[in-house]
Short mmCIF file of C-alpha atoms and ligand atoms in Angstrom, two decimals:
data_model
loop_
_atom_site.label_atom_id
_atom_site.label_comp_id
_atom_site.label_asym_id
_atom_site.label_seq_id
_atom_site.Cartn_x
_atom_site.Cartn_y
_atom_site.Cartn_z
CA UNK G 72 16.32 -171.64 97.95
CA UNK G 73 18.92 -172.60 100.65
CA UNK G 74 18.78 -176.16 99.65
CA UNK G 75 19.45 -175.25 96.14
CA UNK G 76 22.28 -172.91 96.99
CA UNK G 77 23.83 -175.24 99.49
CA UNK G 78 23.00 -178.53 98.02
CA UNK G 79 22.04 -179.70 101.63
CA UNK G 80 18.85 -181.14 102.85
CA UNK G 81 17.34 -179.09 105.45
CA UNK G 82 14.04 -178.40 107.13
CA UNK G 83 12.67 -175.12 108.25
CA UNK G 84 9.94 -173.99 110.64
CA UNK G 85 8.44 -170.59 111.24
CA UNK G 86 7.43 -169.71 114.82
CA UNK G 87 5.56 -166.53 115.61
CA UNK G 88 4.71 -164.95 119.13
CA UNK G 89 2.06 -166.84 121.20
CA UNK G 90 -0.69 -164.42 120.53
CA UNK G 91 -0.68 -165.64 116.85
CA UNK G 92 -1.95 -169.08 117.74
CA UNK G 93 -5.41 -169.92 118.82
CA UNK G 94 -5.68 -170.90 122.60
CA UNK G 95 -7.90 -173.64 122.92
CA UNK G 96 -8.63 -172.93 126.69
CA UNK G 97 -9.53 -169.33 126.03
CA UNK G 98 -11.67 -170.40 122.89
CA UNK G 99 -13.86 -172.68 125.04
CA UNK G 100 -14.02 -170.26 127.80
CA UNK G 101 -15.25 -167.59 125.41
CA UNK G 102 -17.92 -169.62 123.80
CA UNK G 103 -19.19 -170.63 127.29
CA UNK G 104 -20.51 -167.17 127.75
CA UNK G 105 -24.49 -167.13 127.58
CA UNK G 106 -24.41 -164.14 125.45
CA UNK G 107 -22.75 -166.19 122.69
CA UNK G 108 -25.23 -169.05 122.67
CA UNK G 109 -27.63 -167.08 120.30
CA UNK G 110 -27.47 -167.07 116.44
CA UNK G 111 -24.36 -164.93 115.69
CA UNK G 112 -22.34 -166.73 118.41
CA UNK G 113 -23.39 -170.05 117.15
CA UNK G 114 -22.63 -169.22 113.47
CA UNK G 115 -18.94 -167.81 114.54
CA UNK G 116 -18.29 -170.98 116.60
CA UNK G 117 -19.21 -173.16 113.84
CA UNK G 118 -17.02 -171.40 111.48
CA UNK G 119 -14.04 -171.31 113.80
CA UNK G 120 -14.59 -175.03 114.91
CA UNK G 121 -14.45 -176.25 111.11
CA UNK G 122 -11.32 -174.37 110.95
CA UNK G 123 -9.79 -175.83 114.29
CA UNK G 124 -10.60 -179.39 112.99
CA UNK G 125 -8.25 -178.69 110.20
CA UNK G 126 -5.65 -176.32 111.02
CA UNK G 127 -2.21 -177.55 112.04
CA UNK G 128 -1.05 -174.86 114.35
CA UNK G 129 -4.17 -172.49 114.90
CA UNK G 130 -2.31 -169.63 113.18
CA UNK G 131 -4.68 -166.52 112.84
CA UNK G 132 -3.08 -165.65 109.50
CA UNK G 133 -5.13 -168.51 108.14
CA UNK G 134 -8.30 -166.62 108.79
CA UNK G 135 -8.65 -164.09 105.99
CA UNK G 136 -11.94 -162.71 107.36
CA UNK G 137 -10.49 -161.80 110.53
CA UNK G 138 -9.46 -158.22 110.58
CA UNK G 139 -5.97 -157.14 112.01
CA UNK G 140 -7.31 -155.11 114.79
CA UNK G 141 -10.29 -157.27 115.75
CA UNK G 142 -10.77 -157.59 119.58
CA UNK G 143 -12.00 -161.10 119.04
CA UNK G 144 -8.69 -162.42 118.56
CA UNK G 145 -7.53 -161.09 122.04
CA UNK G 146 -10.21 -163.34 123.44
CA UNK G 147 -9.13 -166.53 121.63
CA UNK G 148 -5.45 -166.20 122.04
CA UNK G 149 -3.29 -165.91 125.17
CA UNK G 150 -0.21 -164.23 126.25
CA UNK G 151 2.35 -166.20 128.57
CA UNK G 152 0.87 -164.47 131.51
CA UNK G 153 -2.52 -166.00 130.58
CA UNK G 154 -1.35 -169.57 129.79
CA UNK G 155 -2.15 -172.06 132.49
CA UNK G 156 0.66 -174.39 131.41
CA UNK G 157 0.49 -177.93 132.53
CA UNK G 158 -2.54 -177.30 134.52
CA UNK G 159 -4.50 -176.68 131.35
CA UNK G 160 -7.12 -179.00 130.35
CA UNK G 161 -6.19 -178.73 126.58
CA UNK G 162 -2.35 -179.01 127.44
CA UNK G 163 -1.81 -181.93 125.07
CA UNK G 164 -3.69 -180.78 121.90
CA UNK G 165 -2.40 -177.08 122.61
CA UNK G 166 -1.47 -175.46 119.10
CA UNK G 167 1.35 -173.59 120.77
CA UNK G 168 2.65 -176.67 122.38
CA UNK G 169 2.49 -178.69 119.10
CA UNK G 170 4.41 -175.97 117.19
CA UNK G 171 7.15 -176.02 119.72
CA UNK G 172 7.40 -179.83 119.51
CA UNK G 173 7.69 -179.62 115.72
CA UNK G 174 10.18 -176.79 115.79
CA UNK G 175 12.50 -178.86 118.01
CA UNK G 176 12.99 -181.12 115.08
CA UNK G 177 13.58 -178.47 112.54
CA UNK G 178 17.16 -177.63 111.48
CA UNK G 179 16.31 -173.92 110.82
CA UNK G 180 13.81 -172.00 112.97
CA UNK G 181 12.50 -168.58 111.54
CA UNK G 182 11.48 -166.01 114.06
CA UNK G 183 11.20 -162.26 114.41
CA UNK G 184 13.39 -160.20 116.79
CA UNK G 185 10.77 -159.98 119.44
CA UNK G 186 10.17 -163.64 119.78
CA UNK G 187 13.92 -164.09 119.74
CA UNK G 188 14.40 -161.71 122.74
CA UNK G 189 11.41 -162.77 124.51
CA UNK G 190 12.83 -166.15 124.32
CA UNK G 191 16.33 -165.14 125.49
CA UNK G 192 14.51 -163.51 128.67
CA UNK G 193 12.71 -166.69 129.46
CA UNK G 194 15.92 -168.72 129.21
CA UNK G 195 17.68 -166.19 131.54
CA UNK G 196 15.40 -167.08 134.23
CA UNK G 197 16.02 -170.76 133.72
CA UNK G 198 12.39 -171.72 133.88
CA UNK G 199 11.61 -172.97 130.38
CA UNK G 200 12.27 -171.66 126.76
CA UNK G 201 10.12 -171.01 123.58
CA UNK G 202 12.56 -171.44 120.91
CA UNK G 203 14.29 -174.76 121.07
CA UNK G 204 18.16 -174.65 121.76
CA UNK G 205 20.27 -173.45 118.68
CA UNK G 206 24.02 -173.04 117.71
CA UNK G 207 23.77 -170.29 115.21
CA UNK G 208 21.64 -167.16 115.10
CA UNK G 209 21.24 -165.05 111.92
CA UNK G 210 19.55 -161.39 112.47
CA UNK G 211 18.45 -159.94 109.39
CA UNK G 212 17.60 -156.21 109.63
CA UNK G 213 20.14 -156.17 112.49
CA UNK G 214 20.09 -152.30 112.92
CA UNK G 215 16.94 -152.95 115.17
CA UNK G 216 18.60 -155.31 117.43
CA UNK G 217 19.56 -152.68 120.02
CA UNK G 218 16.05 -151.30 120.08
CA UNK G 219 14.41 -154.55 120.47
CA UNK G 220 16.74 -156.22 122.85
CA UNK G 221 16.54 -153.39 125.25
CA UNK G 222 12.72 -153.71 125.35
CA UNK G 223 13.09 -157.36 126.32
CA UNK G 224 16.20 -157.12 128.53
CA UNK G 225 14.39 -154.43 130.60
CA UNK G 226 11.14 -154.71 132.50
CA UNK G 227 7.85 -153.23 131.81
CA UNK G 228 4.28 -153.43 133.10
CA UNK G 229 1.11 -151.90 131.58
CA UNK G 230 -2.13 -150.96 133.03
CA UNK G 231 -3.54 -153.52 130.28
CA UNK G 232 -1.94 -156.45 132.29
CA UNK G 233 -3.83 -155.48 135.17
CA UNK G 234 -7.03 -155.17 132.95
CA UNK G 235 -6.36 -158.45 131.55
CA UNK G 236 -5.94 -160.21 134.67
CA UNK G 237 -9.02 -158.64 136.15
CA UNK G 238 -11.05 -159.57 132.78
CA UNK G 239 -9.71 -163.02 132.80
CA UNK G 240 -10.55 -163.75 136.45
CA UNK G 241 -13.93 -162.17 136.11
CA UNK G 242 -14.66 -164.63 133.07
CA UNK G 243 -13.33 -167.56 135.08
CA UNK G 244 -15.69 -166.68 138.17
CA UNK G 245 -18.81 -167.08 135.94
CA UNK G 246 -18.12 -170.78 136.53
CA UNK G 247 -18.52 -170.62 140.28
CA UNK G 248 -21.77 -169.79 142.33
CA UNK G 249 -22.66 -166.23 142.42
CA UNK G 250 -22.74 -166.13 146.09
CA UNK G 251 -18.94 -167.10 146.30
CA UNK G 252 -17.77 -164.48 143.99
CA UNK G 253 -18.30 -161.42 146.27
CA UNK G 254 -14.83 -161.10 148.04
CA UNK G 255 -13.09 -161.58 144.56
CA UNK G 256 -15.39 -158.97 142.83
CA UNK G 257 -14.88 -156.40 145.71
CA UNK G 258 -10.86 -156.80 145.43
CA UNK G 259 -11.10 -156.60 141.68
CA UNK G 260 -13.28 -153.37 141.66
CA UNK G 261 -10.81 -151.70 144.09
CA UNK G 262 -7.74 -152.71 142.01
CA UNK G 263 -9.46 -151.31 139.02
CA UNK G 264 -9.98 -147.95 140.73
CA UNK G 265 -6.37 -147.86 141.73
CA UNK G 266 -5.12 -148.67 138.16
CA UNK G 267 -7.12 -145.84 136.91
CA UNK G 268 -5.44 -143.43 139.61
CA UNK G 269 -2.19 -144.70 138.11
CA UNK G 270 -3.28 -143.78 134.52
CA UNK G 271 -4.77 -140.55 135.49
CA UNK G 272 -1.39 -139.53 137.13
CA UNK G 273 -0.03 -139.47 133.48
CA UNK G 274 -3.15 -138.33 131.76
CA UNK G 275 -1.66 -134.94 130.54
CA UNK G 276 1.68 -133.94 129.11
CA UNK G 277 4.04 -135.86 126.77
CA UNK G 278 3.11 -139.28 125.76
CA UNK G 279 6.48 -140.63 126.62
CA UNK G 280 8.76 -139.23 129.47
CA UNK G 281 11.40 -139.99 132.09
CA UNK G 282 10.50 -140.93 135.50
CA UNK G 283 12.75 -139.59 138.17
CA UNK G 284 13.42 -140.82 141.68
CA UNK G 285 10.84 -138.33 143.30
CA UNK G 286 8.01 -139.66 140.83
CA UNK G 287 8.89 -143.24 141.66
CA UNK G 288 8.74 -142.53 145.47
CA UNK G 289 5.21 -140.68 144.97
CA UNK G 290 3.83 -143.77 142.83
CA UNK G 291 5.31 -146.21 145.37
CA UNK G 292 3.24 -144.45 147.98
CA UNK G 293 0.18 -143.99 146.13
CA UNK G 294 -1.27 -146.08 144.31
CA UNK G 295 1.60 -148.44 144.62
CA UNK G 296 0.92 -149.40 148.22
CA UNK G 297 -2.58 -149.73 147.70
CA UNK G 298 -2.09 -152.02 144.61
CA UNK G 299 0.41 -154.13 146.49
CA UNK G 300 -2.15 -154.68 149.30
CA UNK G 301 -5.09 -155.42 147.08
CA UNK G 302 -3.04 -157.92 145.11
CA UNK G 303 -1.56 -159.53 148.08
CA UNK G 304 -5.02 -160.11 149.52
CA UNK G 305 -6.45 -161.36 146.32
CA UNK G 306 -3.52 -163.95 145.74
CA UNK G 307 -4.17 -165.14 149.40
CA UNK G 308 -7.85 -165.60 148.76
CA UNK G 309 -7.44 -167.12 145.43
CA UNK G 310 -4.83 -169.51 146.83
CA UNK G 311 -7.27 -170.60 149.64
CA UNK G 312 -10.25 -170.81 147.31
CA UNK G 313 -12.04 -174.08 147.25
CA UNK G 314 -12.61 -173.63 143.31
CA UNK G 315 -9.33 -175.15 141.57
CA UNK G 316 -9.94 -173.29 138.45
CA UNK G 317 -9.44 -169.90 140.21
CA UNK G 318 -6.05 -170.97 141.87
CA UNK G 319 -3.79 -170.42 138.77
CA UNK G 320 -4.87 -166.69 139.01
CA UNK G 321 -2.95 -166.62 142.57
CA UNK G 322 0.11 -166.87 140.77
CA UNK G 323 -0.76 -164.31 138.31
CA UNK G 324 -1.65 -161.84 141.12
CA UNK G 325 1.65 -162.59 142.76
CA UNK G 326 3.85 -162.04 139.72
CA UNK G 327 1.84 -158.88 138.74
CA UNK G 328 2.63 -157.42 142.26
CA UNK G 329 6.42 -158.40 142.15
CA UNK G 330 6.76 -157.05 138.54
CA UNK G 331 4.99 -153.68 139.70
CA UNK G 332 7.13 -153.43 142.90
CA UNK G 333 10.38 -153.96 140.94
CA UNK G 334 9.68 -151.42 138.27
CA UNK G 335 8.85 -148.87 140.99
CA UNK G 336 12.18 -149.37 142.77
CA UNK G 337 14.64 -146.60 142.68
CA UNK G 338 16.76 -147.04 139.63
CA UNK G 339 20.23 -148.07 138.77
CA UNK G 340 22.04 -145.02 137.06
CA UNK G 341 22.70 -147.30 134.08
CA UNK G 342 18.90 -147.89 133.68
CA UNK G 343 16.05 -145.57 132.58
CA UNK G 344 12.62 -145.79 134.13
CA UNK G 345 10.09 -144.16 131.84
CA UNK G 346 6.46 -144.17 130.77
CA UNK G 347 4.63 -144.46 127.40
CA UNK G 348 0.83 -143.47 127.06
CA UNK G 349 -0.99 -144.99 124.39
CA UNK G 350 -4.66 -145.29 123.34
CA UNK G 351 -4.82 -148.65 124.98
CA UNK G 352 -3.22 -147.75 128.32
CA UNK G 353 -0.16 -146.68 130.25
CA UNK G 354 3.03 -148.65 130.38
CA UNK G 355 6.05 -148.26 132.72
CA UNK G 356 9.25 -149.40 131.42
CA UNK G 357 12.66 -149.72 133.16
CA UNK G 358 15.41 -150.27 130.39
CA UNK G 359 19.08 -150.78 130.33
CA UNK G 360 20.86 -147.81 128.82
CA UNK G 361 23.60 -150.20 127.41
CA UNK G 362 22.86 -153.63 126.53
CA UNK G 363 26.29 -154.91 125.37
CA UNK G 364 27.20 -156.82 128.35
CA UNK G 365 24.03 -158.66 128.56
CA UNK G 366 24.23 -159.68 125.12
CA UNK G 367 27.83 -161.06 125.61
CA UNK G 368 26.51 -163.19 128.55
CA UNK G 369 23.08 -164.24 127.33
CA UNK G 370 23.87 -164.71 123.58
CA UNK G 371 27.47 -164.62 122.35
CA UNK G 372 28.87 -166.94 125.20
CA UNK G 373 25.86 -169.36 124.62
CA UNK G 374 25.95 -169.92 120.74
CA UNK G 375 28.66 -170.69 118.40
CA UNK G 376 28.14 -168.00 115.79
CA UNK G 377 26.05 -164.84 115.44
CA UNK G 378 25.61 -163.03 112.07
CA UNK G 379 24.16 -159.52 111.73
CA UNK G 380 23.06 -158.32 108.58
CA UNK G 381 21.45 -155.16 107.41
CA UNK G 382 21.58 -152.43 104.74
CA UNK G 383 22.05 -149.77 107.50
CA UNK G 384 24.36 -151.31 109.90
CA UNK G 385 27.61 -149.40 109.09
CA UNK G 386 28.20 -145.78 109.79
CA UNK G 387 30.66 -143.86 107.50
CA UNK G 388 31.90 -147.37 106.15
CA UNK G 389 32.69 -148.90 109.60
CA UNK G 390 30.94 -151.03 112.05
CA UNK G 391 32.34 -149.34 115.18
CA UNK G 392 29.32 -147.69 116.50
CA UNK G 393 27.11 -151.01 115.94
CA UNK G 394 29.85 -153.06 117.58
CA UNK G 395 30.23 -150.77 120.56
CA UNK G 396 26.39 -150.85 121.26
CA UNK G 397 25.90 -154.60 120.63
CA UNK G 398 29.12 -155.43 122.64
CA UNK G 399 30.87 -157.32 119.78
CA UNK G 400 34.58 -157.72 120.18
CA UNK G 401 35.80 -160.35 117.76
CA UNK G 402 34.27 -160.09 114.42
CA UNK G 403 34.76 -160.87 110.68
CA UNK G 404 33.21 -157.72 108.75
CA UNK G 405 32.22 -157.08 105.28
CA UNK G 406 30.40 -154.28 103.46
CA UNK G 407 28.92 -155.16 100.15
CA UNK G 408 27.74 -152.49 97.77
CA UNK G 409 24.08 -152.43 96.81
CA UNK G 410 22.99 -154.21 93.68
CA UNK G 411 20.52 -151.46 92.91
CA UNK G 412 21.24 -149.10 90.23
CA UNK G 413 19.91 -145.93 92.12
CA UNK G 414 21.24 -143.41 89.68
CA UNK G 415 19.54 -144.69 86.47
CA UNK G 416 16.50 -146.29 88.22
CA UNK G 417 15.24 -144.11 91.00
CA UNK G 418 13.51 -140.91 90.89
CA UNK G 419 13.59 -139.11 94.51
CA UNK G 420 11.03 -136.45 95.21
CA UNK G 421 11.30 -134.32 98.59
CA UNK G 422 8.50 -131.77 98.66
CA UNK G 423 9.82 -128.62 100.26
CA UNK G 424 6.66 -126.82 100.74
CA UNK G 425 4.64 -129.03 103.24
CA UNK G 426 3.88 -127.97 106.78
CA UNK G 427 5.76 -129.34 109.57
CA UNK G 428 4.58 -132.97 110.69
CA UNK G 429 3.54 -131.52 113.91
CA UNK G 430 1.26 -129.11 112.30
CA UNK G 431 -2.38 -129.97 112.75
CA UNK G 432 -3.09 -129.68 109.13
CA UNK G 433 -0.10 -131.73 107.95
CA UNK G 434 -2.13 -135.07 107.45
CA UNK G 435 -4.74 -133.09 104.97
CA UNK G 436 -1.76 -131.51 103.27
CA UNK G 437 -0.08 -134.95 102.57
CA UNK G 438 -3.19 -136.43 101.46
CA UNK G 439 -3.45 -133.77 98.83
CA UNK G 440 0.13 -134.41 97.73
CA UNK G 441 -0.12 -138.24 97.94
CA UNK G 442 -3.23 -138.03 95.57
CA UNK G 443 -1.23 -135.95 92.93
CA UNK G 444 1.50 -138.52 93.06
CA UNK G 445 -0.80 -141.47 92.70
CA UNK G 446 -2.35 -139.87 89.59
CA UNK G 447 1.10 -139.84 87.94
CA UNK G 448 2.14 -143.10 88.98
CA UNK G 449 -1.23 -144.77 88.15
CA UNK G 450 -1.40 -146.11 91.61
CA UNK G 451 1.28 -148.99 92.22
CA UNK G 452 2.32 -147.42 95.44
CA UNK G 453 3.03 -148.44 98.82
CA UNK G 454 2.32 -145.49 101.20
CA UNK G 455 4.16 -145.72 104.50
CA UNK G 456 3.23 -143.71 107.60
CA UNK G 457 4.59 -143.16 111.05
CA UNK G 458 1.44 -143.34 112.80
CA UNK G 459 -2.08 -144.81 112.43
CA UNK G 460 -3.34 -141.30 113.06
CA UNK G 461 -2.03 -139.88 109.82
CA UNK G 462 -2.93 -143.39 107.89
CA UNK G 463 -6.47 -143.11 108.73
CA UNK G 464 -6.92 -139.50 108.01
CA UNK G 465 -5.24 -139.92 104.53
CA UNK G 466 -7.32 -143.13 103.90
CA UNK G 467 -10.50 -141.08 104.61
CA UNK G 468 -9.52 -138.31 102.30
CA UNK G 469 -8.32 -140.17 99.26
CA UNK G 470 -10.58 -143.52 99.30
CA UNK G 471 -13.24 -142.09 97.04
CA UNK G 472 -10.76 -140.03 94.90
CA UNK G 473 -8.60 -142.68 93.21
CA UNK G 474 -9.77 -145.02 90.52
CA UNK G 475 -7.57 -147.83 91.94
CA UNK G 476 -8.01 -150.47 94.79
CA UNK G 477 -6.92 -149.23 97.96
CA UNK G 478 -5.82 -151.40 100.72
CA UNK G 479 -5.32 -150.36 104.42
CA UNK G 480 -3.36 -152.15 107.10
CA UNK G 481 -5.52 -153.66 109.49
CA UNK G 482 -8.44 -154.45 107.03
CA UNK G 483 -6.93 -157.92 106.64
CA UNK G 484 -3.97 -159.89 107.77
CA UNK G 485 -0.62 -158.70 106.60
CA UNK G 486 0.07 -161.56 104.26
CA UNK G 487 -3.19 -161.35 102.46
CA UNK G 488 -2.92 -157.79 102.12
CA UNK G 489 0.52 -158.07 100.47
CA UNK G 490 -0.72 -160.80 98.22
CA UNK G 491 -3.66 -158.61 97.12
CA UNK G 492 -1.28 -155.66 96.53
CA UNK G 493 1.18 -157.86 94.40
CA UNK G 494 -1.70 -159.28 92.28
CA UNK G 495 -3.41 -156.05 91.43
CA UNK G 496 -0.71 -153.93 89.80
CA UNK G 497 -2.34 -150.65 90.05
CA UNK G 498 -3.53 -151.02 93.76
CA UNK G 499 -2.31 -148.86 96.39
CA UNK G 500 -1.48 -150.06 99.99
CA UNK G 501 -1.56 -147.64 103.07
CA UNK G 502 0.44 -149.01 105.90
CA UNK G 503 2.54 -148.32 108.86
CA UNK G 504 4.53 -150.35 111.58
CA UNK G 505 5.67 -153.77 110.40
CA UNK G 506 5.43 -152.75 106.62
CA UNK G 507 8.48 -150.56 106.92
CA UNK G 508 10.71 -153.69 106.59
CA UNK G 509 10.82 -156.97 105.17
CA UNK G 510 8.19 -156.45 102.45
CA UNK G 511 9.07 -158.10 99.14
CA UNK G 512 6.86 -156.88 96.13
CA UNK G 513 8.78 -157.47 93.02
CA UNK G 514 7.70 -155.89 89.74
CA UNK G 515 5.54 -153.02 88.72
CA UNK G 516 2.97 -153.40 91.50
CA UNK G 517 5.70 -151.53 93.61
CA UNK G 518 6.78 -148.74 91.53
CA UNK G 519 6.50 -146.07 94.14
CA UNK G 520 7.14 -145.73 97.73
CA UNK G 521 5.89 -142.74 99.54
CA UNK G 522 6.78 -142.09 103.31
CA UNK G 523 5.01 -139.44 105.56
CA UNK G 524 8.01 -138.70 107.39
CA UNK G 525 11.48 -140.38 108.06
CA UNK G 526 10.91 -142.92 110.95
CA UNK G 527 13.84 -141.78 113.12
CA UNK G 528 13.34 -141.42 116.94
CA UNK G 529 13.28 -137.97 118.07
CA UNK G 530 16.40 -137.09 120.18
CA UNK G 531 13.91 -135.95 122.87
CA UNK G 532 12.48 -139.44 123.17
CA UNK G 533 13.15 -140.41 126.90
CA UNK G 534 15.24 -143.66 125.98
CA UNK G 535 17.22 -141.88 123.09
CA UNK G 536 17.90 -138.89 125.19
CA UNK G 537 19.10 -140.97 128.21
CA UNK G 538 21.33 -143.27 125.87
CA UNK G 539 22.94 -140.02 124.36
CA UNK G 540 23.64 -138.63 127.96
CA UNK G 541 25.12 -141.94 129.03
CA UNK G 542 27.34 -142.18 126.04
CA UNK G 543 28.31 -138.24 126.53
CA UNK G 544 29.02 -138.95 130.05
CA UNK G 545 31.55 -141.76 129.10
CA UNK G 546 33.23 -139.53 126.57
CA UNK G 547 32.38 -142.23 123.92
CA UNK G 548 30.87 -139.98 121.28
CA UNK G 549 34.46 -138.95 120.16
CA UNK G 550 34.99 -142.48 119.26
CA UNK G 551 32.45 -142.81 116.66
CA UNK G 552 33.00 -141.49 113.14
S1 SF4 N 148 -1.70 -174.52 127.39
FE1 SF4 N 148 -1.66 -172.36 127.47
S2 SF4 N 148 -1.80 -171.74 125.21
FE2 SF4 N 148 -2.29 -174.03 125.40
S3 SF4 N 148 -4.43 -174.18 125.39
FE3 SF4 N 148 -3.95 -174.21 127.52
S4 SF4 N 148 -3.88 -172.03 128.24
FE4 SF4 N 148 -3.81 -172.09 125.92
#
């Protein structure tokens, strides 16, 4: 499209986060396990190996049989923490490295906001980069930039990182004689116990909350001190180990230690330390309340042009609020009216009789209403949820009650679900998270969009509340229309 519109010859590459690509080191490590040498393991390996021989970049989206939420992919892909870098045996053939080499030759690189800011964070340290250098950055859906940039310009540590570290080291230890493993096993067992103590500390109460100086001090003492001592000892033992394959884990232990200690340090008043509890574990974040200066230094001063575009970036016909939050001083601005004829083409229905979203019977009540709507629209609907919890309850209730194909996020990779939804006009897709934006389904297949509740952050959310306090304390609220 771009070539047709501009008449220029160009080349484009799409890059996704590292976890989307198969890691050859982890693939070989995974299939070295004795338990996978029997039939099912052999079949799986054969299937994957046939794909590996042909795939260009090892992108998991090429595997339609792999469910979105499968734990298998976690074992086959790696995060930046887990990557062995130049010490990896497969460094030359590594899919992720191959992708980066090709991206360096492309004129346009397409990435999501998460990868963009993860890269900015790496470039800030001066130790490497993920996305090759660029001169122009264009942000679509730019109303999300503040939220995502805050995640990456802050720091966070999750109990999963400790579990992954322990799990990876345990796997690696299988290659050394049993008798040599004892000191590491004892250290890891003690570390896991302390991480459990940390989780238990936030086991009840709100899922997300602020952490004040008192809580931080308490955590630094216990289990902070114990975790610090254990990781220091493990790093030393791993460093001194005669088994070369264990040595990269010394670096990981040290990095975890530093990250954990830094997050528990008493906070800067312009930052917020807060926790988030999920089914998968506990994450502690420390986030800047205002990223405007950071964006100026790290982004605007480094590239020639930055374009922000979104259907919801202006407030009351001005960009003042967005400009203030994003630190934009010199701008060229335009607001274009929508090309949709909302008055004649859209029917809006807001039920006034449903229970509040916090009520326990809310999911069952909306399931009933969704069924009634689907009957009228003859399927052809995208149903968007703000939580997997509601999505799954509604799916269970309606799955045998509609005569249309019902797709659910997680049952197949996103692109395949969307293709199937586009192709079967009467099908229905239940989704959450990434489906709220950037979905393009032209034509009749998407005749109706149902949302379970508007996805606005609650003003009680720790980060939102702290930002509001910070803006108020500077008297800046009056500035915004
Ligand atoms: S270099 Fe990193 S990502 Fe690539 S195969 Fe090795 S460990 Fe995996």
